[in-house]
Amino acid sequence: MDCIRKELERMGVCCHDICILQDKDGIVVARVQSGARSCVLKCFQVEAYRREISNYQALRSLHMPTLAVLAQTDSALLLEDVDASPVYRLGTAADLADPVVAMRLAGWYRQLHQRGYAHVARHGAGLYDEADFFTREHIAEIQEKTGTQADAVWGLLEERFDAICEMLGRTRRTLTYNDFYHTNLVVARDRSAALMFDYNLLGKGYAYSDVRNVLSSLAPQSRDAFLAAYGAVDPLEMAVDDVVSPVVTLYMACRRPRFPSWAEGLIDEMHTALADKIRRLTDGTSKQTT
Protein backbone atom coordinates (compact mmCIF):
# COMPACT_ATOMS: atom_id res chain seq x y z
CA MET A 1 0.00 0.00 0.00
CA ASP A 2 2.87 2.38 0.80
CA CYS A 3 4.31 2.11 -2.71
CA ILE A 4 0.90 2.92 -4.19
CA ARG A 5 0.52 6.07 -2.11
CA LYS A 6 4.10 7.11 -2.86
CA GLU A 7 3.64 6.79 -6.62
CA LEU A 8 0.31 8.64 -6.58
CA GLU A 9 1.96 11.45 -4.65
CA ARG A 10 4.78 11.62 -7.22
CA MET A 11 2.17 11.82 -9.97
CA GLY A 12 0.29 14.55 -8.16
CA VAL A 13 -2.86 12.45 -8.10
CA CYS A 14 -5.31 12.83 -5.21
CA CYS A 15 -6.90 9.57 -4.18
CA HIS A 16 -9.55 8.75 -1.60
CA ASP A 17 -9.89 4.99 -2.14
CA ILE A 18 -7.37 2.23 -2.95
CA CYS A 19 -8.14 -1.44 -3.63
CA ILE A 20 -5.22 -3.82 -4.19
CA LEU A 21 -5.97 -6.11 -7.13
CA GLN A 22 -2.64 -7.96 -7.30
CA ASP A 23 0.62 -8.08 -5.40
CA LYS A 24 2.83 -10.66 -7.06
CA ASP A 25 6.41 -11.03 -8.30
CA GLY A 26 7.29 -7.42 -7.59
CA ILE A 27 4.29 -5.87 -9.36
CA VAL A 28 1.52 -4.26 -7.34
CA VAL A 29 -1.72 -3.45 -9.16
CA ALA A 30 -4.41 -1.35 -7.51
CA ARG A 31 -7.70 0.28 -8.46
CA VAL A 32 -7.68 3.85 -7.24
CA GLN A 33 -10.53 6.33 -7.04
CA SER A 34 -9.57 9.90 -7.84
CA GLY A 35 -12.61 12.11 -7.59
CA ALA A 36 -15.26 10.64 -9.85
CA ARG A 37 -12.69 8.77 -11.91
CA SER A 38 -11.62 5.16 -11.41
CA CYS A 39 -8.07 4.32 -12.53
CA VAL A 40 -5.62 1.42 -12.28
CA LEU A 41 -2.10 1.91 -10.95
CA LYS A 42 0.72 -0.53 -11.73
CA CYS A 43 3.70 -0.17 -9.40
CA PHE A 44 6.88 -1.96 -10.54
CA GLN A 45 9.02 -2.81 -7.53
CA VAL A 46 11.38 -4.98 -9.61
CA GLU A 47 13.47 -2.86 -11.95
CA ALA A 48 13.40 -5.36 -14.82
CA TYR A 49 9.62 -5.11 -15.04
CA ARG A 50 9.76 -1.35 -15.50
CA ARG A 51 10.36 -2.05 -19.17
CA GLU A 52 6.56 -1.97 -19.50
CA ILE A 53 6.70 1.82 -19.03
CA SER A 54 9.00 2.27 -22.03
CA ASN A 55 6.96 -0.31 -23.95
CA TYR A 56 3.86 1.84 -23.56
CA GLN A 57 5.87 4.81 -24.80
CA ALA A 58 7.08 2.86 -27.83
CA LEU A 59 3.58 1.74 -28.76
CA ARG A 60 2.21 5.27 -28.42
CA SER A 61 5.00 6.56 -30.67
CA LEU A 62 3.83 4.03 -33.29
CA HIS A 63 0.20 5.16 -32.84
CA MET A 64 -0.83 1.71 -31.66
CA PRO A 65 -4.15 1.43 -29.81
CA THR A 66 -3.42 0.89 -26.09
CA LEU A 67 -5.10 1.65 -22.81
CA ALA A 68 -4.85 5.34 -22.01
CA VAL A 69 -1.85 6.26 -19.85
CA LEU A 70 -3.07 8.97 -17.45
CA ALA A 71 0.21 9.54 -15.61
CA GLN A 72 3.53 7.82 -15.02
CA THR A 73 6.76 7.89 -13.06
CA ASP A 74 9.96 5.96 -13.63
CA SER A 75 8.47 3.05 -11.68
CA ALA A 76 4.69 3.20 -12.11
CA LEU A 77 1.88 3.65 -14.62
CA LEU A 78 -1.59 5.09 -14.04
CA LEU A 79 -3.97 3.61 -16.60
CA GLU A 80 -7.61 3.95 -17.48
CA ASP A 81 -9.84 1.45 -15.68
CA VAL A 82 -11.40 -0.80 -18.31
CA ASP A 83 -14.11 -1.90 -15.89
CA ALA A 84 -15.29 1.72 -15.73
CA SER A 85 -15.00 2.39 -19.48
CA PRO A 86 -18.13 3.10 -21.54
CA VAL A 87 -16.19 2.04 -24.66
CA TYR A 88 -14.22 -1.07 -23.67
CA ARG A 89 -14.59 -4.19 -21.54
CA LEU A 90 -12.17 -6.85 -20.43
CA GLY A 91 -11.92 -9.94 -22.61
CA THR A 92 -13.49 -13.24 -21.61
CA ALA A 93 -12.95 -16.88 -22.55
CA ALA A 94 -16.04 -16.64 -24.76
CA ASP A 95 -14.23 -14.07 -26.94
CA LEU A 96 -11.86 -16.81 -28.07
CA ALA A 97 -14.75 -18.39 -29.97
CA ASP A 98 -16.03 -15.14 -31.51
CA PRO A 99 -14.89 -14.68 -35.14
CA VAL A 100 -15.65 -10.95 -35.04
CA VAL A 101 -13.37 -10.43 -32.06
CA ALA A 102 -10.73 -12.57 -33.78
CA MET A 103 -10.87 -10.33 -36.85
CA ARG A 104 -10.45 -7.19 -34.72
CA LEU A 105 -7.60 -8.79 -32.85
CA ALA A 106 -5.89 -9.73 -36.11
CA GLY A 107 -6.01 -6.09 -37.14
CA TRP A 108 -4.25 -5.04 -33.94
CA TYR A 109 -1.52 -7.66 -34.37
CA ARG A 110 -1.07 -6.80 -38.05
CA GLN A 111 -0.55 -3.13 -37.14
CA LEU A 112 1.90 -4.08 -34.39
CA HIS A 113 3.99 -6.18 -36.75
CA GLN A 114 3.88 -3.84 -39.73
CA ARG A 115 4.83 -0.80 -37.66
CA GLY A 116 7.29 -2.74 -35.55
CA TYR A 117 9.84 -3.61 -38.24
CA ALA A 118 11.20 -0.08 -38.52
CA HIS A 119 11.07 0.43 -34.75
CA VAL A 120 13.11 -2.70 -34.07
CA ALA A 121 15.61 -1.75 -36.76
CA ARG A 122 16.21 1.56 -34.95
CA HIS A 123 15.64 0.64 -31.31
CA GLY A 124 15.78 -3.15 -31.12
CA ALA A 125 19.06 -3.57 -29.27
CA GLY A 126 18.39 -4.99 -25.83
CA LEU A 127 14.71 -5.76 -26.41
CA TYR A 128 13.36 -9.01 -24.98
CA ASP A 129 13.62 -11.77 -27.60
CA GLU A 130 12.35 -15.28 -26.86
CA ALA A 131 14.68 -16.69 -29.52
CA ASP A 132 17.56 -15.79 -27.20
CA PHE A 133 16.53 -18.82 -25.11
CA PHE A 134 17.38 -21.15 -28.01
CA THR A 135 20.92 -22.04 -26.93
CA ARG A 136 22.94 -25.18 -26.39
CA GLU A 137 23.20 -24.38 -22.67
CA HIS A 138 19.43 -24.14 -22.29
CA ILE A 139 18.88 -27.32 -24.27
CA ALA A 140 21.27 -29.09 -21.89
CA GLU A 141 19.18 -27.79 -18.96
CA ILE A 142 16.03 -29.20 -20.56
CA GLN A 143 17.65 -32.63 -20.90
CA GLU A 144 18.77 -32.65 -17.30
CA LYS A 145 15.50 -31.44 -15.79
CA THR A 146 13.36 -33.78 -17.90
CA GLY A 147 15.72 -36.74 -17.61
CA THR A 148 15.79 -37.22 -21.38
CA GLN A 149 19.53 -37.01 -22.06
CA ALA A 150 19.49 -40.31 -23.95
CA ASP A 151 16.69 -39.33 -26.33
CA ALA A 152 17.87 -39.41 -29.95
CA VAL A 153 16.19 -36.10 -30.83
CA TRP A 154 18.80 -34.18 -28.84
CA GLY A 155 21.61 -35.64 -30.91
CA LEU A 156 19.79 -34.65 -34.09
CA LEU A 157 19.20 -31.14 -32.73
CA GLU A 158 22.88 -30.78 -31.80
CA GLU A 159 23.97 -32.03 -35.23
CA ARG A 160 21.85 -29.43 -37.01
CA PHE A 161 21.89 -26.68 -34.39
CA ASP A 162 24.07 -24.27 -36.38
CA ALA A 163 21.91 -24.64 -39.49
CA ILE A 164 18.76 -23.96 -37.46
CA CYS A 165 20.33 -20.85 -35.90
CA GLU A 166 21.30 -19.60 -39.36
CA MET A 167 17.69 -19.89 -40.50
CA LEU A 168 16.46 -18.30 -37.28
CA GLY A 169 18.80 -15.39 -37.95
CA ARG A 170 17.22 -14.89 -41.38
CA THR A 171 13.75 -14.26 -39.97
CA ARG A 172 12.81 -10.58 -39.90
CA ARG A 173 12.48 -9.09 -36.43
CA THR A 174 9.55 -6.90 -35.50
CA LEU A 175 7.72 -6.03 -32.31
CA THR A 176 5.97 -9.06 -30.86
CA TYR A 177 3.48 -9.19 -28.00
CA ASN A 178 4.49 -12.69 -26.76
CA ASP A 179 1.86 -13.10 -24.02
CA PHE A 180 -1.56 -13.75 -25.58
CA TYR A 181 -4.42 -14.86 -23.35
CA HIS A 182 -7.96 -13.62 -22.91
CA THR A 183 -7.12 -12.12 -19.51
CA ASN A 184 -4.88 -9.62 -21.34
CA LEU A 185 -7.52 -8.79 -23.94
CA VAL A 186 -9.66 -5.66 -24.21
CA VAL A 187 -12.70 -5.61 -26.51
CA ALA A 188 -14.88 -2.67 -27.56
CA ARG A 189 -18.39 -3.12 -26.20
CA ASP A 190 -19.74 -2.94 -29.76
CA ARG A 191 -16.96 -5.34 -30.94
CA SER A 192 -15.60 -2.68 -33.30
CA ALA A 193 -12.07 -3.07 -31.92
CA ALA A 194 -9.85 -5.33 -29.82
CA LEU A 195 -6.40 -4.82 -28.36
CA MET A 196 -3.96 -6.38 -25.93
CA PHE A 197 -2.66 -4.82 -22.73
CA ASP A 198 0.04 -5.78 -20.20
CA TYR A 199 3.25 -5.26 -22.16
CA ASN A 200 5.78 -6.77 -19.79
CA LEU A 201 6.82 -9.38 -22.36
CA LEU A 202 6.56 -7.12 -25.41
CA GLY A 203 9.79 -7.47 -27.34
CA LYS A 204 11.21 -8.37 -30.71
CA GLY A 205 10.78 -11.55 -32.68
CA TYR A 206 9.43 -12.94 -35.93
CA ALA A 207 5.77 -12.16 -36.54
CA TYR A 208 4.60 -15.76 -36.86
CA SER A 209 5.49 -16.46 -33.22
CA ASP A 210 2.64 -14.11 -32.23
CA VAL A 211 0.28 -15.58 -34.81
CA ARG A 212 0.91 -19.11 -33.55
CA ASN A 213 0.49 -17.98 -29.96
CA VAL A 214 -2.94 -16.49 -30.70
CA LEU A 215 -4.13 -19.39 -32.87
CA SER A 216 -3.31 -21.90 -30.15
CA SER A 217 -5.97 -20.30 -27.91
CA LEU A 218 -8.72 -19.60 -30.45
CA ALA A 219 -11.62 -21.86 -31.35
CA PRO A 220 -11.47 -23.30 -34.91
CA GLN A 221 -13.93 -20.82 -36.43
CA SER A 222 -12.05 -17.93 -34.84
CA ARG A 223 -8.71 -19.19 -36.14
CA ASP A 224 -9.99 -19.01 -39.71
CA ALA A 225 -11.33 -15.50 -39.13
CA PHE A 226 -8.04 -14.38 -37.57
CA LEU A 227 -5.93 -15.70 -40.44
CA ALA A 228 -8.24 -14.24 -43.09
CA ALA A 229 -8.01 -10.80 -41.46
CA TYR A 230 -4.29 -10.99 -40.64
CA GLY A 231 -3.12 -12.02 -44.09
CA ALA A 232 -0.22 -14.12 -45.34
CA VAL A 233 2.46 -15.43 -43.00
CA ASP A 234 6.08 -16.18 -43.91
CA PRO A 235 6.65 -19.90 -44.61
CA LEU A 236 10.25 -19.65 -43.36
CA GLU A 237 9.02 -18.28 -40.04
CA MET A 238 6.49 -21.11 -39.77
CA ALA A 239 9.11 -23.78 -40.46
CA VAL A 240 11.64 -22.29 -38.02
CA ASP A 241 8.96 -21.82 -35.38
CA ASP A 242 7.98 -25.49 -35.60
CA VAL A 243 11.43 -26.34 -34.24
CA VAL A 244 12.41 -23.37 -32.08
CA SER A 245 9.09 -22.73 -30.31
CA PRO A 246 8.68 -26.12 -28.57
CA VAL A 247 12.28 -26.03 -27.37
CA VAL A 248 12.00 -22.47 -26.02
CA THR A 249 8.63 -23.18 -24.38
CA LEU A 250 9.97 -26.37 -22.80
CA TYR A 251 12.93 -24.44 -21.42
CA MET A 252 10.59 -21.85 -19.89
CA ALA A 253 8.55 -24.65 -18.33
CA CYS A 254 11.70 -26.17 -16.86
CA ARG A 255 12.57 -22.87 -15.18
CA ARG A 256 9.45 -23.02 -13.01
CA PRO A 257 9.67 -24.40 -9.48
CA ARG A 258 7.21 -27.13 -10.49
CA PHE A 259 6.99 -28.48 -14.02
CA PRO A 260 3.58 -27.27 -15.33
CA SER A 261 1.00 -29.75 -16.56
CA TRP A 262 0.46 -27.78 -19.78
CA ALA A 263 4.05 -28.59 -20.80
CA GLU A 264 3.58 -32.36 -20.68
CA GLY A 265 2.51 -32.28 -24.32
CA LEU A 266 5.88 -30.78 -25.24
CA ILE A 267 7.62 -33.83 -23.82
CA ASP A 268 5.42 -36.00 -26.01
CA GLU A 269 6.23 -33.82 -29.03
CA MET A 270 9.93 -34.18 -28.34
CA HIS A 271 9.55 -37.97 -28.47
CA THR A 272 7.45 -37.92 -31.64
CA ALA A 273 7.10 -34.98 -34.04
CA LEU A 274 10.11 -32.80 -33.24
CA ALA A 275 12.69 -34.94 -35.03
CA ASP A 276 10.66 -34.88 -38.25
CA LYS A 277 10.28 -31.10 -37.98
CA ILE A 278 14.04 -30.70 -37.57
CA ARG A 279 14.67 -32.82 -40.65
CA ARG A 280 12.08 -31.00 -42.76
CA LEU A 281 13.56 -27.64 -41.83
CA THR A 282 17.23 -28.49 -42.31
CA ASP A 283 16.83 -30.80 -45.30
CA GLY A 284 15.21 -27.95 -47.23
CA THR A 285 11.96 -29.82 -47.86
CA SER A 286 9.90 -27.03 -46.26
CA LYS A 287 8.82 -24.29 -48.63
CA GLN A 288 10.77 -21.33 -47.37
CA THR A 289 11.20 -17.71 -48.30
CA THR A 290 14.28 -15.64 -47.75
C-alpha positions as a Markdown table, in Angstrom:
| # | Residue | x | y | z |
|---|---|---|---|---|
| 1 | Met | 0.0 | 0.0 | 0.0 |
| 2 | Asp | 2.9 | 2.4 | 0.8 |
| 3 | Cys | 4.3 | 2.1 | -2.7 |
| 4 | Ile | 0.9 | 2.9 | -4.2 |
| 5 | Arg | 0.5 | 6.1 | -2.1 |
| 6 | Lys | 4.1 | 7.1 | -2.9 |
| 7 | Glu | 3.6 | 6.8 | -6.6 |
| 8 | Leu | 0.3 | 8.6 | -6.6 |
| 9 | Glu | 2.0 | 11.4 | -4.7 |
| 10 | Arg | 4.8 | 11.6 | -7.2 |
| 11 | Met | 2.2 | 11.8 | -10.0 |
| 12 | Gly | 0.3 | 14.6 | -8.2 |
| 13 | Val | -2.9 | 12.4 | -8.1 |
| 14 | Cys | -5.3 | 12.8 | -5.2 |
| 15 | Cys | -6.9 | 9.6 | -4.2 |
| 16 | His | -9.5 | 8.7 | -1.6 |
| 17 | Asp | -9.9 | 5.0 | -2.1 |
| 18 | Ile | -7.4 | 2.2 | -3.0 |
| 19 | Cys | -8.1 | -1.4 | -3.6 |
| 20 | Ile | -5.2 | -3.8 | -4.2 |
| 21 | Leu | -6.0 | -6.1 | -7.1 |
| 22 | Gln | -2.6 | -8.0 | -7.3 |
| 23 | Asp | 0.6 | -8.1 | -5.4 |
| 24 | Lys | 2.8 | -10.7 | -7.1 |
| 25 | Asp | 6.4 | -11.0 | -8.3 |
| 26 | Gly | 7.3 | -7.4 | -7.6 |
| 27 | Ile | 4.3 | -5.9 | -9.4 |
| 28 | Val | 1.5 | -4.3 | -7.3 |
| 29 | Val | -1.7 | -3.4 | -9.2 |
| 30 | Ala | -4.4 | -1.4 | -7.5 |
| 31 | Arg | -7.7 | 0.3 | -8.5 |
| 32 | Val | -7.7 | 3.9 | -7.2 |
| 33 | Gln | -10.5 | 6.3 | -7.0 |
| 34 | Ser | -9.6 | 9.9 | -7.8 |
| 35 | Gly | -12.6 | 12.1 | -7.6 |
| 36 | Ala | -15.3 | 10.6 | -9.8 |
| 37 | Arg | -12.7 | 8.8 | -11.9 |
| 38 | Ser | -11.6 | 5.2 | -11.4 |
| 39 | Cys | -8.1 | 4.3 | -12.5 |
| 40 | Val | -5.6 | 1.4 | -12.3 |
| 41 | Leu | -2.1 | 1.9 | -10.9 |
| 42 | Lys | 0.7 | -0.5 | -11.7 |
| 43 | Cys | 3.7 | -0.2 | -9.4 |
| 44 | Phe | 6.9 | -2.0 | -10.5 |
| 45 | Gln | 9.0 | -2.8 | -7.5 |
| 46 | Val | 11.4 | -5.0 | -9.6 |
| 47 | Glu | 13.5 | -2.9 | -11.9 |
| 48 | Ala | 13.4 | -5.4 | -14.8 |
| 49 | Tyr | 9.6 | -5.1 | -15.0 |
| 50 | Arg | 9.8 | -1.4 | -15.5 |
| 51 | Arg | 10.4 | -2.0 | -19.2 |
| 52 | Glu | 6.6 | -2.0 | -19.5 |
| 53 | Ile | 6.7 | 1.8 | -19.0 |
| 54 | Ser | 9.0 | 2.3 | -22.0 |
| 55 | Asn | 7.0 | -0.3 | -24.0 |
| 56 | Tyr | 3.9 | 1.8 | -23.6 |
| 57 | Gln | 5.9 | 4.8 | -24.8 |
| 58 | Ala | 7.1 | 2.9 | -27.8 |
| 59 | Leu | 3.6 | 1.7 | -28.8 |
| 60 | Arg | 2.2 | 5.3 | -28.4 |
| 61 | Ser | 5.0 | 6.6 | -30.7 |
| 62 | Leu | 3.8 | 4.0 | -33.3 |
| 63 | His | 0.2 | 5.2 | -32.8 |
| 64 | Met | -0.8 | 1.7 | -31.7 |
| 65 | Pro | -4.1 | 1.4 | -29.8 |
| 66 | Thr | -3.4 | 0.9 | -26.1 |
| 67 | Leu | -5.1 | 1.6 | -22.8 |
| 68 | Ala | -4.8 | 5.3 | -22.0 |
| 69 | Val | -1.8 | 6.3 | -19.8 |
| 70 | Leu | -3.1 | 9.0 | -17.5 |
| 71 | Ala | 0.2 | 9.5 | -15.6 |
| 72 | Gln | 3.5 | 7.8 | -15.0 |
| 73 | Thr | 6.8 | 7.9 | -13.1 |
| 74 | Asp | 10.0 | 6.0 | -13.6 |
| 75 | Ser | 8.5 | 3.0 | -11.7 |
| 76 | Ala | 4.7 | 3.2 | -12.1 |
| 77 | Leu | 1.9 | 3.6 | -14.6 |
| 78 | Leu | -1.6 | 5.1 | -14.0 |
| 79 | Leu | -4.0 | 3.6 | -16.6 |
| 80 | Glu | -7.6 | 3.9 | -17.5 |
| 81 | Asp | -9.8 | 1.5 | -15.7 |
| 82 | Val | -11.4 | -0.8 | -18.3 |
| 83 | Asp | -14.1 | -1.9 | -15.9 |
| 84 | Ala | -15.3 | 1.7 | -15.7 |
| 85 | Ser | -15.0 | 2.4 | -19.5 |
| 86 | Pro | -18.1 | 3.1 | -21.5 |
| 87 | Val | -16.2 | 2.0 | -24.7 |
| 88 | Tyr | -14.2 | -1.1 | -23.7 |
| 89 | Arg | -14.6 | -4.2 | -21.5 |
| 90 | Leu | -12.2 | -6.9 | -20.4 |
| 91 | Gly | -11.9 | -9.9 | -22.6 |
| 92 | Thr | -13.5 | -13.2 | -21.6 |
| 93 | Ala | -13.0 | -16.9 | -22.5 |
| 94 | Ala | -16.0 | -16.6 | -24.8 |
| 95 | Asp | -14.2 | -14.1 | -26.9 |
| 96 | Leu | -11.9 | -16.8 | -28.1 |
| 97 | Ala | -14.8 | -18.4 | -30.0 |
| 98 | Asp | -16.0 | -15.1 | -31.5 |
| 99 | Pro | -14.9 | -14.7 | -35.1 |
| 100 | Val | -15.6 | -10.9 | -35.0 |
| 101 | Val | -13.4 | -10.4 | -32.1 |
| 102 | Ala | -10.7 | -12.6 | -33.8 |
| 103 | Met | -10.9 | -10.3 | -36.8 |
| 104 | Arg | -10.5 | -7.2 | -34.7 |
| 105 | Leu | -7.6 | -8.8 | -32.9 |
| 106 | Ala | -5.9 | -9.7 | -36.1 |
| 107 | Gly | -6.0 | -6.1 | -37.1 |
| 108 | Trp | -4.3 | -5.0 | -33.9 |
| 109 | Tyr | -1.5 | -7.7 | -34.4 |
| 110 | Arg | -1.1 | -6.8 | -38.0 |
| 111 | Gln | -0.6 | -3.1 | -37.1 |
| 112 | Leu | 1.9 | -4.1 | -34.4 |
| 113 | His | 4.0 | -6.2 | -36.7 |
| 114 | Gln | 3.9 | -3.8 | -39.7 |
| 115 | Arg | 4.8 | -0.8 | -37.7 |
| 116 | Gly | 7.3 | -2.7 | -35.5 |
| 117 | Tyr | 9.8 | -3.6 | -38.2 |
| 118 | Ala | 11.2 | -0.1 | -38.5 |
| 119 | His | 11.1 | 0.4 | -34.8 |
| 120 | Val | 13.1 | -2.7 | -34.1 |
| 121 | Ala | 15.6 | -1.8 | -36.8 |
| 122 | Arg | 16.2 | 1.6 | -35.0 |
| 123 | His | 15.6 | 0.6 | -31.3 |
| 124 | Gly | 15.8 | -3.2 | -31.1 |
| 125 | Ala | 19.1 | -3.6 | -29.3 |
| 126 | Gly | 18.4 | -5.0 | -25.8 |
| 127 | Leu | 14.7 | -5.8 | -26.4 |
| 128 | Tyr | 13.4 | -9.0 | -25.0 |
| 129 | Asp | 13.6 | -11.8 | -27.6 |
| 130 | Glu | 12.3 | -15.3 | -26.9 |
| 131 | Ala | 14.7 | -16.7 | -29.5 |
| 132 | Asp | 17.6 | -15.8 | -27.2 |
| 133 | Phe | 16.5 | -18.8 | -25.1 |
| 134 | Phe | 17.4 | -21.2 | -28.0 |
| 135 | Thr | 20.9 | -22.0 | -26.9 |
| 136 | Arg | 22.9 | -25.2 | -26.4 |
| 137 | Glu | 23.2 | -24.4 | -22.7 |
| 138 | His | 19.4 | -24.1 | -22.3 |
| 139 | Ile | 18.9 | -27.3 | -24.3 |
| 140 | Ala | 21.3 | -29.1 | -21.9 |
| 141 | Glu | 19.2 | -27.8 | -19.0 |
| 142 | Ile | 16.0 | -29.2 | -20.6 |
| 143 | Gln | 17.6 | -32.6 | -20.9 |
| 144 | Glu | 18.8 | -32.6 | -17.3 |
| 145 | Lys | 15.5 | -31.4 | -15.8 |
| 146 | Thr | 13.4 | -33.8 | -17.9 |
| 147 | Gly | 15.7 | -36.7 | -17.6 |
| 148 | Thr | 15.8 | -37.2 | -21.4 |
| 149 | Gln | 19.5 | -37.0 | -22.1 |
| 150 | Ala | 19.5 | -40.3 | -23.9 |
| 151 | Asp | 16.7 | -39.3 | -26.3 |
| 152 | Ala | 17.9 | -39.4 | -30.0 |
| 153 | Val | 16.2 | -36.1 | -30.8 |
| 154 | Trp | 18.8 | -34.2 | -28.8 |
| 155 | Gly | 21.6 | -35.6 | -30.9 |
| 156 | Leu | 19.8 | -34.7 | -34.1 |
| 157 | Leu | 19.2 | -31.1 | -32.7 |
| 158 | Glu | 22.9 | -30.8 | -31.8 |
| 159 | Glu | 24.0 | -32.0 | -35.2 |
| 160 | Arg | 21.8 | -29.4 | -37.0 |
| 161 | Phe | 21.9 | -26.7 | -34.4 |
| 162 | Asp | 24.1 | -24.3 | -36.4 |
| 163 | Ala | 21.9 | -24.6 | -39.5 |
| 164 | Ile | 18.8 | -24.0 | -37.5 |
| 165 | Cys | 20.3 | -20.9 | -35.9 |
| 166 | Glu | 21.3 | -19.6 | -39.4 |
| 167 | Met | 17.7 | -19.9 | -40.5 |
| 168 | Leu | 16.5 | -18.3 | -37.3 |
| 169 | Gly | 18.8 | -15.4 | -38.0 |
| 170 | Arg | 17.2 | -14.9 | -41.4 |
| 171 | Thr | 13.8 | -14.3 | -40.0 |
| 172 | Arg | 12.8 | -10.6 | -39.9 |
| 173 | Arg | 12.5 | -9.1 | -36.4 |
| 174 | Thr | 9.6 | -6.9 | -35.5 |
| 175 | Leu | 7.7 | -6.0 | -32.3 |
| 176 | Thr | 6.0 | -9.1 | -30.9 |
| 177 | Tyr | 3.5 | -9.2 | -28.0 |
| 178 | Asn | 4.5 | -12.7 | -26.8 |
| 179 | Asp | 1.9 | -13.1 | -24.0 |
| 180 | Phe | -1.6 | -13.8 | -25.6 |
| 181 | Tyr | -4.4 | -14.9 | -23.3 |
| 182 | His | -8.0 | -13.6 | -22.9 |
| 183 | Thr | -7.1 | -12.1 | -19.5 |
| 184 | Asn | -4.9 | -9.6 | -21.3 |
| 185 | Leu | -7.5 | -8.8 | -23.9 |
| 186 | Val | -9.7 | -5.7 | -24.2 |
| 187 | Val | -12.7 | -5.6 | -26.5 |
| 188 | Ala | -14.9 | -2.7 | -27.6 |
| 189 | Arg | -18.4 | -3.1 | -26.2 |
| 190 | Asp | -19.7 | -2.9 | -29.8 |
| 191 | Arg | -17.0 | -5.3 | -30.9 |
| 192 | Ser | -15.6 | -2.7 | -33.3 |
| 193 | Ala | -12.1 | -3.1 | -31.9 |
| 194 | Ala | -9.8 | -5.3 | -29.8 |
| 195 | Leu | -6.4 | -4.8 | -28.4 |
| 196 | Met | -4.0 | -6.4 | -25.9 |
| 197 | Phe | -2.7 | -4.8 | -22.7 |
| 198 | Asp | 0.0 | -5.8 | -20.2 |
| 199 | Tyr | 3.3 | -5.3 | -22.2 |
| 200 | Asn | 5.8 | -6.8 | -19.8 |
| 201 | Leu | 6.8 | -9.4 | -22.4 |
| 202 | Leu | 6.6 | -7.1 | -25.4 |
| 203 | Gly | 9.8 | -7.5 | -27.3 |
| 204 | Lys | 11.2 | -8.4 | -30.7 |
| 205 | Gly | 10.8 | -11.5 | -32.7 |
| 206 | Tyr | 9.4 | -12.9 | -35.9 |
| 207 | Ala | 5.8 | -12.2 | -36.5 |
| 208 | Tyr | 4.6 | -15.8 | -36.9 |
| 209 | Ser | 5.5 | -16.5 | -33.2 |
| 210 | Asp | 2.6 | -14.1 | -32.2 |
| 211 | Val | 0.3 | -15.6 | -34.8 |
| 212 | Arg | 0.9 | -19.1 | -33.5 |
| 213 | Asn | 0.5 | -18.0 | -30.0 |
| 214 | Val | -2.9 | -16.5 | -30.7 |
| 215 | Leu | -4.1 | -19.4 | -32.9 |
| 216 | Ser | -3.3 | -21.9 | -30.1 |
| 217 | Ser | -6.0 | -20.3 | -27.9 |
| 218 | Leu | -8.7 | -19.6 | -30.4 |
| 219 | Ala | -11.6 | -21.9 | -31.3 |
| 220 | Pro | -11.5 | -23.3 | -34.9 |
| 221 | Gln | -13.9 | -20.8 | -36.4 |
| 222 | Ser | -12.0 | -17.9 | -34.8 |
| 223 | Arg | -8.7 | -19.2 | -36.1 |
| 224 | Asp | -10.0 | -19.0 | -39.7 |
| 225 | Ala | -11.3 | -15.5 | -39.1 |
| 226 | Phe | -8.0 | -14.4 | -37.6 |
| 227 | Leu | -5.9 | -15.7 | -40.4 |
| 228 | Ala | -8.2 | -14.2 | -43.1 |
| 229 | Ala | -8.0 | -10.8 | -41.5 |
| 230 | Tyr | -4.3 | -11.0 | -40.6 |
| 231 | Gly | -3.1 | -12.0 | -44.1 |
| 232 | Ala | -0.2 | -14.1 | -45.3 |
| 233 | Val | 2.5 | -15.4 | -43.0 |
| 234 | Asp | 6.1 | -16.2 | -43.9 |
| 235 | Pro | 6.7 | -19.9 | -44.6 |
| 236 | Leu | 10.2 | -19.6 | -43.4 |
| 237 | Glu | 9.0 | -18.3 | -40.0 |
| 238 | Met | 6.5 | -21.1 | -39.8 |
| 239 | Ala | 9.1 | -23.8 | -40.5 |
| 240 | Val | 11.6 | -22.3 | -38.0 |
| 241 | Asp | 9.0 | -21.8 | -35.4 |
| 242 | Asp | 8.0 | -25.5 | -35.6 |
| 243 | Val | 11.4 | -26.3 | -34.2 |
| 244 | Val | 12.4 | -23.4 | -32.1 |
| 245 | Ser | 9.1 | -22.7 | -30.3 |
| 246 | Pro | 8.7 | -26.1 | -28.6 |
| 247 | Val | 12.3 | -26.0 | -27.4 |
| 248 | Val | 12.0 | -22.5 | -26.0 |
| 249 | Thr | 8.6 | -23.2 | -24.4 |
| 250 | Leu | 10.0 | -26.4 | -22.8 |
| 251 | Tyr | 12.9 | -24.4 | -21.4 |
| 252 | Met | 10.6 | -21.8 | -19.9 |
| 253 | Ala | 8.5 | -24.6 | -18.3 |
| 254 | Cys | 11.7 | -26.2 | -16.9 |
| 255 | Arg | 12.6 | -22.9 | -15.2 |
| 256 | Arg | 9.5 | -23.0 | -13.0 |
| 257 | Pro | 9.7 | -24.4 | -9.5 |
| 258 | Arg | 7.2 | -27.1 | -10.5 |
| 259 | Phe | 7.0 | -28.5 | -14.0 |
| 260 | Pro | 3.6 | -27.3 | -15.3 |
| 261 | Ser | 1.0 | -29.8 | -16.6 |
| 262 | Trp | 0.5 | -27.8 | -19.8 |
| 263 | Ala | 4.0 | -28.6 | -20.8 |
| 264 | Glu | 3.6 | -32.4 | -20.7 |
| 265 | Gly | 2.5 | -32.3 | -24.3 |
| 266 | Leu | 5.9 | -30.8 | -25.2 |
| 267 | Ile | 7.6 | -33.8 | -23.8 |
| 268 | Asp | 5.4 | -36.0 | -26.0 |
| 269 | Glu | 6.2 | -33.8 | -29.0 |
| 270 | Met | 9.9 | -34.2 | -28.3 |
| 271 | His | 9.6 | -38.0 | -28.5 |
| 272 | Thr | 7.4 | -37.9 | -31.6 |
| 273 | Ala | 7.1 | -35.0 | -34.0 |
| 274 | Leu | 10.1 | -32.8 | -33.2 |
| 275 | Ala | 12.7 | -34.9 | -35.0 |
| 276 | Asp | 10.7 | -34.9 | -38.3 |
| 277 | Lys | 10.3 | -31.1 | -38.0 |
| 278 | Ile | 14.0 | -30.7 | -37.6 |
| 279 | Arg | 14.7 | -32.8 | -40.7 |
| 280 | Arg | 12.1 | -31.0 | -42.8 |
| 281 | Leu | 13.6 | -27.6 | -41.8 |
| 282 | Thr | 17.2 | -28.5 | -42.3 |
| 283 | Asp | 16.8 | -30.8 | -45.3 |
| 284 | Gly | 15.2 | -27.9 | -47.2 |
| 285 | Thr | 12.0 | -29.8 | -47.9 |
| 286 | Ser | 9.9 | -27.0 | -46.3 |
| 287 | Lys | 8.8 | -24.3 | -48.6 |
| 288 | Gln | 10.8 | -21.3 | -47.4 |
| 289 | Thr | 11.2 | -17.7 | -48.3 |
| 290 | Thr | 14.3 | -15.6 | -47.7 |
